[in-house]
Coordinates of C-alpha atoms in Angstrom, one line a residue:
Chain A
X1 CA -94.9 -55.7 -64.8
X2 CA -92.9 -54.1 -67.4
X3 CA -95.1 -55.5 -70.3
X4 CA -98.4 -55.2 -68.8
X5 CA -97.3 -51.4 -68.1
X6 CA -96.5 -50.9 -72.1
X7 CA -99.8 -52.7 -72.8
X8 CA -101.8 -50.4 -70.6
X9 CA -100.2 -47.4 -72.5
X10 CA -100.1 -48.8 -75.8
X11 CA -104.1 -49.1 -75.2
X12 CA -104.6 -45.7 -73.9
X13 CA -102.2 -44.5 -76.6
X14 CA -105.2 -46.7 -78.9
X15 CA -107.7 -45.5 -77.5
X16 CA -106.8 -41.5 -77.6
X17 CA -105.7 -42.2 -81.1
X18 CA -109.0 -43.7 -82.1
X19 CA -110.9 -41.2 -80.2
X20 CA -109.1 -38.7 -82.0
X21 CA -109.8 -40.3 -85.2
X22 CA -113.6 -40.5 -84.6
X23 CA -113.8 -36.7 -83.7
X24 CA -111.7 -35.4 -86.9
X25 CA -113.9 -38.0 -88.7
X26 CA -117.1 -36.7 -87.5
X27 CA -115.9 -33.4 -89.0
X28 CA -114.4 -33.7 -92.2
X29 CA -111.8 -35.9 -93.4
X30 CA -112.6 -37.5 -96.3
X31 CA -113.0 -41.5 -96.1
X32 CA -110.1 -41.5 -98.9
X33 CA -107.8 -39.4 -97.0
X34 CA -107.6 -41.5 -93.6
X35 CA -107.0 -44.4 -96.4
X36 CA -104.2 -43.4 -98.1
X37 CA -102.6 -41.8 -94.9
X38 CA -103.2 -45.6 -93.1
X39 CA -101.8 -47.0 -96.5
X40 CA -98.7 -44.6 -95.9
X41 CA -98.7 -45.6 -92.5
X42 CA -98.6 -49.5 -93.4
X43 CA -95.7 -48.3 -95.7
X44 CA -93.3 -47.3 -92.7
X45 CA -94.7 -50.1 -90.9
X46 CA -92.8 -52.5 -93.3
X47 CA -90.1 -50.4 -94.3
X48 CA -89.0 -50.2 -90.6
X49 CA -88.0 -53.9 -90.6
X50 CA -85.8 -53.3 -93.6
X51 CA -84.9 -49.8 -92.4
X52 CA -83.8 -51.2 -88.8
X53 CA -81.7 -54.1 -90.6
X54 CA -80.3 -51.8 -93.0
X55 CA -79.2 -49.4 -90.3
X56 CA -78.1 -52.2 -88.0
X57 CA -80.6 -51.6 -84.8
X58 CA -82.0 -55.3 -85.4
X59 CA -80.4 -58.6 -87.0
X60 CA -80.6 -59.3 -90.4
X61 CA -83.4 -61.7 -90.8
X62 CA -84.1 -63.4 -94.4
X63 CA -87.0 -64.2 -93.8
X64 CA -88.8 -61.1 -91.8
X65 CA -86.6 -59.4 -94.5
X66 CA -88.2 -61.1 -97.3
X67 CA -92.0 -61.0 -95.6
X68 CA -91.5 -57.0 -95.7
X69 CA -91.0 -56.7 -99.2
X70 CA -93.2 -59.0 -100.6
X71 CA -95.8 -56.9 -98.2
X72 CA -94.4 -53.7 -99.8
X73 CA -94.8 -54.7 -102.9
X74 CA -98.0 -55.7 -102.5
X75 CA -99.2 -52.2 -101.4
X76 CA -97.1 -50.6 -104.2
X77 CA -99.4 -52.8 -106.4
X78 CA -102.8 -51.8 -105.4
X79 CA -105.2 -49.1 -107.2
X80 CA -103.9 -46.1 -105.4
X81 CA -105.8 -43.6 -108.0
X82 CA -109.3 -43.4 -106.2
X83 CA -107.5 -42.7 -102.7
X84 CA -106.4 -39.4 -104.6
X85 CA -109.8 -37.7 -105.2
X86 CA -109.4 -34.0 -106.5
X87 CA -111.0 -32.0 -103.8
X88 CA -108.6 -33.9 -100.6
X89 CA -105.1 -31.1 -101.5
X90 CA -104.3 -29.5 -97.9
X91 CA -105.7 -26.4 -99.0
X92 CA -108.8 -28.1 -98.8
X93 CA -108.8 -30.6 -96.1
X94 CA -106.8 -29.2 -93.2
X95 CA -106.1 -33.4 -91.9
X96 CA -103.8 -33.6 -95.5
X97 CA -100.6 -32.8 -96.4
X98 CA -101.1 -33.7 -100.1
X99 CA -99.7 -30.4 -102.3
X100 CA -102.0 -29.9 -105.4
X101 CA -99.2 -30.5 -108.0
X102 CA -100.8 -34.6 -107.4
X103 CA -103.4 -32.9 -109.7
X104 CA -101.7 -29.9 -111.9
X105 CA -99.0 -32.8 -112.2
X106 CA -101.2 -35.9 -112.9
X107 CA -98.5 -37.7 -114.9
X108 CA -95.5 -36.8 -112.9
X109 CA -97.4 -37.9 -109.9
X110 CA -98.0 -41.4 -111.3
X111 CA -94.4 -41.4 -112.3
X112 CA -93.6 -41.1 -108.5
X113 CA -96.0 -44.3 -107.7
X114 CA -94.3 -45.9 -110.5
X115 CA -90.7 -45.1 -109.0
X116 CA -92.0 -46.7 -105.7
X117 CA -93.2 -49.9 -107.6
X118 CA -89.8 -50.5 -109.2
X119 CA -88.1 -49.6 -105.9
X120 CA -89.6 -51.4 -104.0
X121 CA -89.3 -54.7 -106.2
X122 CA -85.9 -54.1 -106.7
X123 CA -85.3 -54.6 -102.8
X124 CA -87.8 -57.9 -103.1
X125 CA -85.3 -59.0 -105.3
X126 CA -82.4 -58.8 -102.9
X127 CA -83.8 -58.9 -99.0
X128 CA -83.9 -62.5 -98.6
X129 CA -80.4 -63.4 -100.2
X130 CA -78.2 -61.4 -97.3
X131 CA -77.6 -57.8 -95.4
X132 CA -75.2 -56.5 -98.0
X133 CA -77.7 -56.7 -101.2
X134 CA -80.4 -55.2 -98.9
X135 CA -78.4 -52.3 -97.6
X136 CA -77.5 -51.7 -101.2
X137 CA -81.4 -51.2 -102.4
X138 CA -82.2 -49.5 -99.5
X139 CA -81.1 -45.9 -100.7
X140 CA -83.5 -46.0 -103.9
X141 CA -86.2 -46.9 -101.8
X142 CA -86.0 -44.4 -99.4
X143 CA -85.4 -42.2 -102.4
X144 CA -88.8 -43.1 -104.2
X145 CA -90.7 -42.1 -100.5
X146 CA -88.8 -38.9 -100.3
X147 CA -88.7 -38.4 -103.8
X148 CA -92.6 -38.1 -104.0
X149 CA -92.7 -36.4 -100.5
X150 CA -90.6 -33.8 -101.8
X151 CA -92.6 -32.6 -104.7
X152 CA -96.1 -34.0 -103.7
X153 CA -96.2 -33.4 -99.5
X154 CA -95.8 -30.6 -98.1
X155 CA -93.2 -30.2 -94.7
X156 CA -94.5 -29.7 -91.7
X157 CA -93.7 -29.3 -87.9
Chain B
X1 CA -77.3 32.5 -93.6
X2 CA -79.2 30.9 -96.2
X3 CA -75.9 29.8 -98.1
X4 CA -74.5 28.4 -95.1
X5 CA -77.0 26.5 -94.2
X6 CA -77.0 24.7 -97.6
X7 CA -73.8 24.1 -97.8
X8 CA -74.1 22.8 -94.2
X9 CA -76.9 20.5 -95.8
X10 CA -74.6 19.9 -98.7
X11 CA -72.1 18.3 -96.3
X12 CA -74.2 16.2 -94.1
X13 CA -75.7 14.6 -97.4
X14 CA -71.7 14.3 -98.7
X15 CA -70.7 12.7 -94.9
X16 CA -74.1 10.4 -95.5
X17 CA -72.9 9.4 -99.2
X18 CA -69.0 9.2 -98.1
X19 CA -70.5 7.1 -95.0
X20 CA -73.1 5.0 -96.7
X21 CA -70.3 4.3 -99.3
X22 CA -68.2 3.2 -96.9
X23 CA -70.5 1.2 -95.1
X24 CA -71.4 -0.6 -97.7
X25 CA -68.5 -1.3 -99.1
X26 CA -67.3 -4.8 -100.5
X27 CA -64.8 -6.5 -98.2
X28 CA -62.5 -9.4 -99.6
X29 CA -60.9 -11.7 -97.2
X30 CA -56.7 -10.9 -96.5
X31 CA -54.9 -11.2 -99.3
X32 CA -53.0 -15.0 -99.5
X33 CA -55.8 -15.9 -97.0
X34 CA -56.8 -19.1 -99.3
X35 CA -55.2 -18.4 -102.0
X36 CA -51.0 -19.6 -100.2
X37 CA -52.5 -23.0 -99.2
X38 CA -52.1 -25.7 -101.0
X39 CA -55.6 -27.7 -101.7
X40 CA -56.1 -31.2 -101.7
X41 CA -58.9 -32.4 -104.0
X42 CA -59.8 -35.5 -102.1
X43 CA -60.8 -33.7 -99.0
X44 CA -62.1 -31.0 -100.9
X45 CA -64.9 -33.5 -101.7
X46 CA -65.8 -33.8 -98.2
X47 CA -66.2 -29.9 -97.7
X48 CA -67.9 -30.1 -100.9
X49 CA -70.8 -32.1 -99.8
X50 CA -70.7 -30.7 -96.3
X51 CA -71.7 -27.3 -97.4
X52 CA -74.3 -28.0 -99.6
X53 CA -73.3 -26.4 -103.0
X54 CA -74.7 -29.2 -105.2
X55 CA -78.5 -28.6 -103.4
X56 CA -78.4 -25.2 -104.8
X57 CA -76.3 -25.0 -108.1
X58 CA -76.8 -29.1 -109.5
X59 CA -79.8 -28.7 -112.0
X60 CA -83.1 -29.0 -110.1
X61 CA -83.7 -32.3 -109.8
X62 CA -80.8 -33.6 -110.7
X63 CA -80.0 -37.0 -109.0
X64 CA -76.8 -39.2 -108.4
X65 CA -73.4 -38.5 -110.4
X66 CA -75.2 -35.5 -112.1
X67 CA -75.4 -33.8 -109.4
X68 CA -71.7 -32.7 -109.8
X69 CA -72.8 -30.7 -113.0
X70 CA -73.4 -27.0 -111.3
X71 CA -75.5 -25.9 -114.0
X72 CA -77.6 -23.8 -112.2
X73 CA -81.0 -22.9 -112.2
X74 CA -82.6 -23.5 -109.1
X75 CA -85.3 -21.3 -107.9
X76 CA -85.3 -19.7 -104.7
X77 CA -88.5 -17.9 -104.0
X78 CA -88.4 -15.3 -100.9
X79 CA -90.0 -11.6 -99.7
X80 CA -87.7 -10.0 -101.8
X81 CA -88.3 -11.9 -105.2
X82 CA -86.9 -15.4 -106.8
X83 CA -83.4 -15.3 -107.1
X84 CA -82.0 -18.8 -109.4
X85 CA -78.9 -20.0 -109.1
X86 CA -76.3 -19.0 -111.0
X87 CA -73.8 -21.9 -113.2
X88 CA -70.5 -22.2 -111.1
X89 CA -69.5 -25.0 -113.3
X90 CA -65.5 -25.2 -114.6
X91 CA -66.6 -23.8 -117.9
X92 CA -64.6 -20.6 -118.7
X93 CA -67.2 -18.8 -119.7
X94 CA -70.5 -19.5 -118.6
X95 CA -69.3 -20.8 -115.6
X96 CA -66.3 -20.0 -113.5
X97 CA -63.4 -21.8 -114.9
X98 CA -61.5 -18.5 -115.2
X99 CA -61.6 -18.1 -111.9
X100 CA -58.2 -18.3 -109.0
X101 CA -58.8 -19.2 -105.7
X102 CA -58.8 -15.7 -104.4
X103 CA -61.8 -15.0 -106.3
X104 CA -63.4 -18.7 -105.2
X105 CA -63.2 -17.8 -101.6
X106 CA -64.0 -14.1 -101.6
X107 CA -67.5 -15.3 -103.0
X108 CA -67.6 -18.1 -101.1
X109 CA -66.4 -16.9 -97.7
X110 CA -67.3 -13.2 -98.6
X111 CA -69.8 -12.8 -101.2
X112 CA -68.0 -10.3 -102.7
X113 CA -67.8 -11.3 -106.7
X114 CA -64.5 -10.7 -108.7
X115 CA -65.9 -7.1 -109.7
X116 CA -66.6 -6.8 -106.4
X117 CA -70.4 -6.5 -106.1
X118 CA -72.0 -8.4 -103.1
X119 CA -74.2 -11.8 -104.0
X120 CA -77.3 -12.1 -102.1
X121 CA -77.2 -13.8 -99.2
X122 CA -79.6 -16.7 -100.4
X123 CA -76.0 -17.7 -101.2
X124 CA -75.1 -18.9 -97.3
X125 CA -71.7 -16.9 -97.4
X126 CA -72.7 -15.9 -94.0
X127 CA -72.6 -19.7 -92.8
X128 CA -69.3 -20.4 -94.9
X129 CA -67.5 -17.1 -93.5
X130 CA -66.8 -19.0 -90.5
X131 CA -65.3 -22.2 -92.4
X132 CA -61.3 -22.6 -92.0
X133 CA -59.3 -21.3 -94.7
X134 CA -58.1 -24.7 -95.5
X135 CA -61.4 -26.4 -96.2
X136 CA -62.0 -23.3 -98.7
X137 CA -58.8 -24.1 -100.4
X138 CA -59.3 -27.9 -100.3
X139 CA -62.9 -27.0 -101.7
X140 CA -61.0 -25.4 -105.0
X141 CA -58.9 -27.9 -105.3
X142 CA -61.9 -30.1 -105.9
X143 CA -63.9 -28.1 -107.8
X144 CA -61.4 -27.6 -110.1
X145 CA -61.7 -31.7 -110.7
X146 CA -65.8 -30.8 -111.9
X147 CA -67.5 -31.1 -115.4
X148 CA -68.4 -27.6 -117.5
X149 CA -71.6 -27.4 -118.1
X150 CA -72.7 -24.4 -120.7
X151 CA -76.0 -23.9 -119.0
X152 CA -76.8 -20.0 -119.3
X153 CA -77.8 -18.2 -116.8
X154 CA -80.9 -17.0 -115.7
X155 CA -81.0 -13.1 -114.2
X156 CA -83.1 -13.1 -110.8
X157 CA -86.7 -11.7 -110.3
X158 CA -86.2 -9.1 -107.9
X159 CA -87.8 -5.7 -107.4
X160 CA -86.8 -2.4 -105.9
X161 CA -85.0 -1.5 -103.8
X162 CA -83.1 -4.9 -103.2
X163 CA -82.2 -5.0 -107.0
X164 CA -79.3 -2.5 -105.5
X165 CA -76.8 -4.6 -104.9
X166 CA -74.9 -2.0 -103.2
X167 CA -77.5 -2.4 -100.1
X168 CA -76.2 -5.6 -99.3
X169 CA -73.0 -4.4 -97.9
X170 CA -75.4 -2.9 -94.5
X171 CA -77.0 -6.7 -94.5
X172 CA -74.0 -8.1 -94.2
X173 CA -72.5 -5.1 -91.0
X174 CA -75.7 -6.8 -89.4
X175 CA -75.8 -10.5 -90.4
X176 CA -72.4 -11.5 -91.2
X177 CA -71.3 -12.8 -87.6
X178 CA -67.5 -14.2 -86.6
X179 CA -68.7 -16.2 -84.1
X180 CA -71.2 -19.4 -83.9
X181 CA -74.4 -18.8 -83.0
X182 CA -74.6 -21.5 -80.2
X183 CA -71.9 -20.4 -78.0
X184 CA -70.8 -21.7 -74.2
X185 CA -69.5 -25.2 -73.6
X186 CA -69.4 -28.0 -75.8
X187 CA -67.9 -31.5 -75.4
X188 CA -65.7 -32.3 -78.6
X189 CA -68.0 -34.2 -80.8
X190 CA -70.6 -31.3 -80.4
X191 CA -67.7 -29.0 -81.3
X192 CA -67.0 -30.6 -84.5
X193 CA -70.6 -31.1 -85.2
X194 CA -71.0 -26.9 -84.6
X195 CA -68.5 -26.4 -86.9
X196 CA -69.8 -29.0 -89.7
X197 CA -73.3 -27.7 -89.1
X198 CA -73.1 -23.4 -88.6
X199 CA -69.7 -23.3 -90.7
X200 CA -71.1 -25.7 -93.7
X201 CA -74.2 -27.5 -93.8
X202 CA -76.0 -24.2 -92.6
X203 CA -79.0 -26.2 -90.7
X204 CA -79.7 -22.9 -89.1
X205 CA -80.3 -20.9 -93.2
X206 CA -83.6 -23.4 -93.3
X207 CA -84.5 -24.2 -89.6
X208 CA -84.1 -21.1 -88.0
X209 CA -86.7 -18.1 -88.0
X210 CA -85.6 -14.5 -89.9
X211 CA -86.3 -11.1 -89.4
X212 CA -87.9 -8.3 -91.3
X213 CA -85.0 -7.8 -93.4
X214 CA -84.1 -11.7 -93.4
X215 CA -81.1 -11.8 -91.4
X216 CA -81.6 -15.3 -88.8
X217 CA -83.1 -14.6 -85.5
X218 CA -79.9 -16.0 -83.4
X219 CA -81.7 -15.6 -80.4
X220 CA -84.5 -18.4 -82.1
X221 CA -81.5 -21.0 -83.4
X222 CA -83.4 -23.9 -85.0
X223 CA -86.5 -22.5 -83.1
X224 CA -88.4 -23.7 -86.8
X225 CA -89.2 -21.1 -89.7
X226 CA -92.2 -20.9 -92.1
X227 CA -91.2 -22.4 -95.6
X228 CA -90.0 -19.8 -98.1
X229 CA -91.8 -21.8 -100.7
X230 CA -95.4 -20.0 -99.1
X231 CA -96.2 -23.7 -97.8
X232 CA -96.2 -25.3 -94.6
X233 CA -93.0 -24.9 -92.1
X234 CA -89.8 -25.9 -91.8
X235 CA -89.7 -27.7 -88.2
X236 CA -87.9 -26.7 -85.5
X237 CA -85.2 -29.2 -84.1
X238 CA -83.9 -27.6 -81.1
X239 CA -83.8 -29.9 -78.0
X240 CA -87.0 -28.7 -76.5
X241 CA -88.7 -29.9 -80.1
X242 CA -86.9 -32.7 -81.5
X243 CA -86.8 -35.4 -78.5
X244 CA -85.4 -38.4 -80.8
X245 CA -82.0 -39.7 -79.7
X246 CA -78.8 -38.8 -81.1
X247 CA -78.5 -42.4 -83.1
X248 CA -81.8 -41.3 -84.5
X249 CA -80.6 -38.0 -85.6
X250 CA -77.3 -39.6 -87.0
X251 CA -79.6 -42.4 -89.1
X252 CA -81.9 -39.7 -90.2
X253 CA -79.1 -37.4 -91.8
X254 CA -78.2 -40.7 -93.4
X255 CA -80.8 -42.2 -94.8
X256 CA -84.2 -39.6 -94.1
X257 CA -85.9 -42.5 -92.5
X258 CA -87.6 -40.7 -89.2
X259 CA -87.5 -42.7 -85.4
X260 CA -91.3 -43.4 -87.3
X261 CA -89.9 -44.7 -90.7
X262 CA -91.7 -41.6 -92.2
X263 CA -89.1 -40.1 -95.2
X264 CA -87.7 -36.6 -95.5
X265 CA -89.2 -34.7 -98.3
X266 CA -88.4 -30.7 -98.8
X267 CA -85.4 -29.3 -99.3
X268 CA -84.3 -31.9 -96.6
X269 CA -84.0 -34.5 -98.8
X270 CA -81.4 -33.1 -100.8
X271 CA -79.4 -32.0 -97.7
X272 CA -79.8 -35.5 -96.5
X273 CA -78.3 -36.5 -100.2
X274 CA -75.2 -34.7 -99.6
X275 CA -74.2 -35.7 -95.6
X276 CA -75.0 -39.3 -96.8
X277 CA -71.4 -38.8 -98.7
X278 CA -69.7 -38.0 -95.0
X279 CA -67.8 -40.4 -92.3
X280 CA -70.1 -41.7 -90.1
X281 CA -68.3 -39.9 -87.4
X282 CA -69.5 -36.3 -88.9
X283 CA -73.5 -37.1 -89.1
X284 CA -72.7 -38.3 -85.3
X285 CA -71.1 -35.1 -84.1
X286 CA -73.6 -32.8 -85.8
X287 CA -76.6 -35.1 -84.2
X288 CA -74.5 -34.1 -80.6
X289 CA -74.4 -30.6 -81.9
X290 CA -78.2 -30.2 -82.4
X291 CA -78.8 -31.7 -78.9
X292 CA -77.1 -29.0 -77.4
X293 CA -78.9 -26.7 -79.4
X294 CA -81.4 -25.4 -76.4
X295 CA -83.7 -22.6 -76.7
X296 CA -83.8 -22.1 -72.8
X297 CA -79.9 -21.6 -72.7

């Protein structure tokens, strides 16, 4: 009962979502701009497991542990320059939050992807071999995310 | 008849200069009120990254161990102009390694300066004014453990009329409270929290809305403010807006991962950098303290 009630949400919650999608997509957002956000998306998606180690919400697992790295560095590794088009800052398309210093600052902005890389294989060196070299990687991870948020996203409510 | 009505003129516009004078006045705090206690360096630290000071005066950008050189030269943009932070680092002279105590907490707690001009209030004396003598004096104590750094510094951008320093003193007769801003009832983890939050960390300088003449909107605590960079908004984290739990509060002023995973960027980040350096215990009780923050109450 309990499941099938989350299921029933979590497919209305799908469905609203994906509605909402196709009527903001039938607008304007640009095709690279509902990529990079999903890629950003994926990017919590793994860091969570690590995050909810790390913070001690779930048990350390080596292995689910390991998977998520490997899977972040993976993303940190792909071609992320043609997600960035110039034309997609949020003064342009209202959906982004992307500040146009990605542009003006070209160079500092790849700096930030490269900070992520390194971050992020820093902790696929450590998340398999125990909680206490995990927790201790975690920081400069979270650092290169809110690093780059910092100077490249703008807040919002 | 004519002469006595200017000289009846004349002293109005004296009583208006006398009172103006007077109401803008610089105010230090009692005399021996920091400056008789004894400091102790190691909790000194603790104040130290509670309040903040390394967001503002550590070089911009400035990460990890080097953000314990106050050099300076942070922007702040506002209405009134960019103001940049000044270099409050031990050296003697282009810093404030000359300084005592006394003069330490009468800018800190008062934001009166040892010549006794007022600072701006993008210095959050207002927020520190309610801190306990003791943490001010452990605070020096600390400080006085810090690297010189022989930064210069940089004058602020600000037009007239608030390049009149003098004008402050009225601000602060209108802004400069002795009391918290969330008042009433509050269990004793929510109390400490109030007094790490609205006495140091001064959540409410960002997340709370201001007025025309940029004193915080009390009555709108943490009710969310527009970002005085000019882009996007600070969010509001009063109870009716921020419905994550107070673990996830706690976790977030830890490590800036949201209930989402999403990671703190803005000036959050670098508040998130300091309370990472407290107990567990504090990041707890100011999570309970923003729960209780309710804009219906």
């Amino acid at each position: 009962m309990q499941i099938s009630t989350t299921r029933s949400f979590l497919l209305l919650a799908a469905l609203t979502i994906g509605g909402a999608g196709i009527a903001i997509g039938q607008t304007e957002v640009p095709a690279a701009v509902k990529a990079r956000q999903g890629q950003m998306q994926l990017q919590s998606f793994y860091l969570s497991t690590l995050g909810e180690m790390a913070r001690g919400n779930i048990d350390y697992d080596a292995d689910a542990a390991q998977a998520s790295a490997d899977s972040l560095v993976a993303i940190a590794a792909m071609d992320w320059d043609p997600l960035w088009p110039e034309g997609t800052a949020t003064s342009e398309v209202e959906a982004s939050r992307a500040l146009p210093a990605i542009w003006t600052d070209a160079e500092g902005y790849a700096a930030a992807w490269d900070a992520f890389g390194t971050a992020a294989a820093a902790v696929q060196g450590v998340a398999g071999g125990g909680l206490d070299g995990l927790r201790a990687e975690m920081g400069a991870l979270g650092q290169s995310c809110g690093g780059c948020h910092d100077d490249y996203r703008v807040s919002n409510d | 008849m004519m002469r006595r009505l200017l000289s009846a003129a004349a002293l109005i516009a004296l009583i208006c200069v006398v009172a103006g004078l007077w109401l803008t006045r610089a105010e230090r705090l009692p005399e021996g009120a920091v400056a008789s206690l004894a400091g102790d360096a190691t909790r000194g630290e603790q104040v130290f990254w509670a309040a903040g000071c390394a967001s503002c005066h550590a070089a911009p950008d400035a990460e990890g161990e080097a953000r314990l050189v106050l050099a300076g030269g942070e922007a702040f943009p506002s209405e009134f102009g960019t103001f940049y932070a000044p270099n409050v680092s031990m050296h003697p002279e282009r810093g404030i390694g000359s300084w005592d105590a006394a003069a330490f907490a009468d800018a800190v707690q008062r934001g009166v300066s040892p010549e006794g001009a007022h600072y701006y209030p993008v210095f959050p004396y207002a927020s520190y004014a309610l801190a306990e003598p003791q943490d001010i004096a452990d605070l020096w104590a600390f400080w006085q453990t810090l690297p010189a750094s022989d930064a210069e510094n940089r004058p602020h951008d600000v037009g007239f009329p608030f390049n009149i320093r003098r004008g402050i003193g009225l601000w602060k007769r209108l802004y400069v409270h002795d009391d918290y801003a969330v008042q009433g009832p509050l269990d004793s983890d929510a109390e400490r929290g109030r007094y790490l939050a609205e006495a140091l960390s001064h959540c409410g300088e960002c997340h709370t809305p201001r007025d025309a003449l940029g004193g915080l909107d009390r009555a709108r605590w943490f009710a969310g403010a527009p970002n005085p960079s000019g882009r996007g908004r600070i969010p509001a984290i009063d109870s009716d807006d921020l419905n994550w739990s107070r673990r996830e509060i706690a976790q977030y002023l830890a490590d800036g991962f949201t209930p989402d995973f999403d990671v703190a960027g803005g000036h959050m980040a670098s508040v998130i950098a300091n309370l990472a350096n407290l107990p567990e215990e504090d990041r707890d009780a100011i999570a309970a303290y923003v729960q209780a923050v309710s804009p219906s109450k």
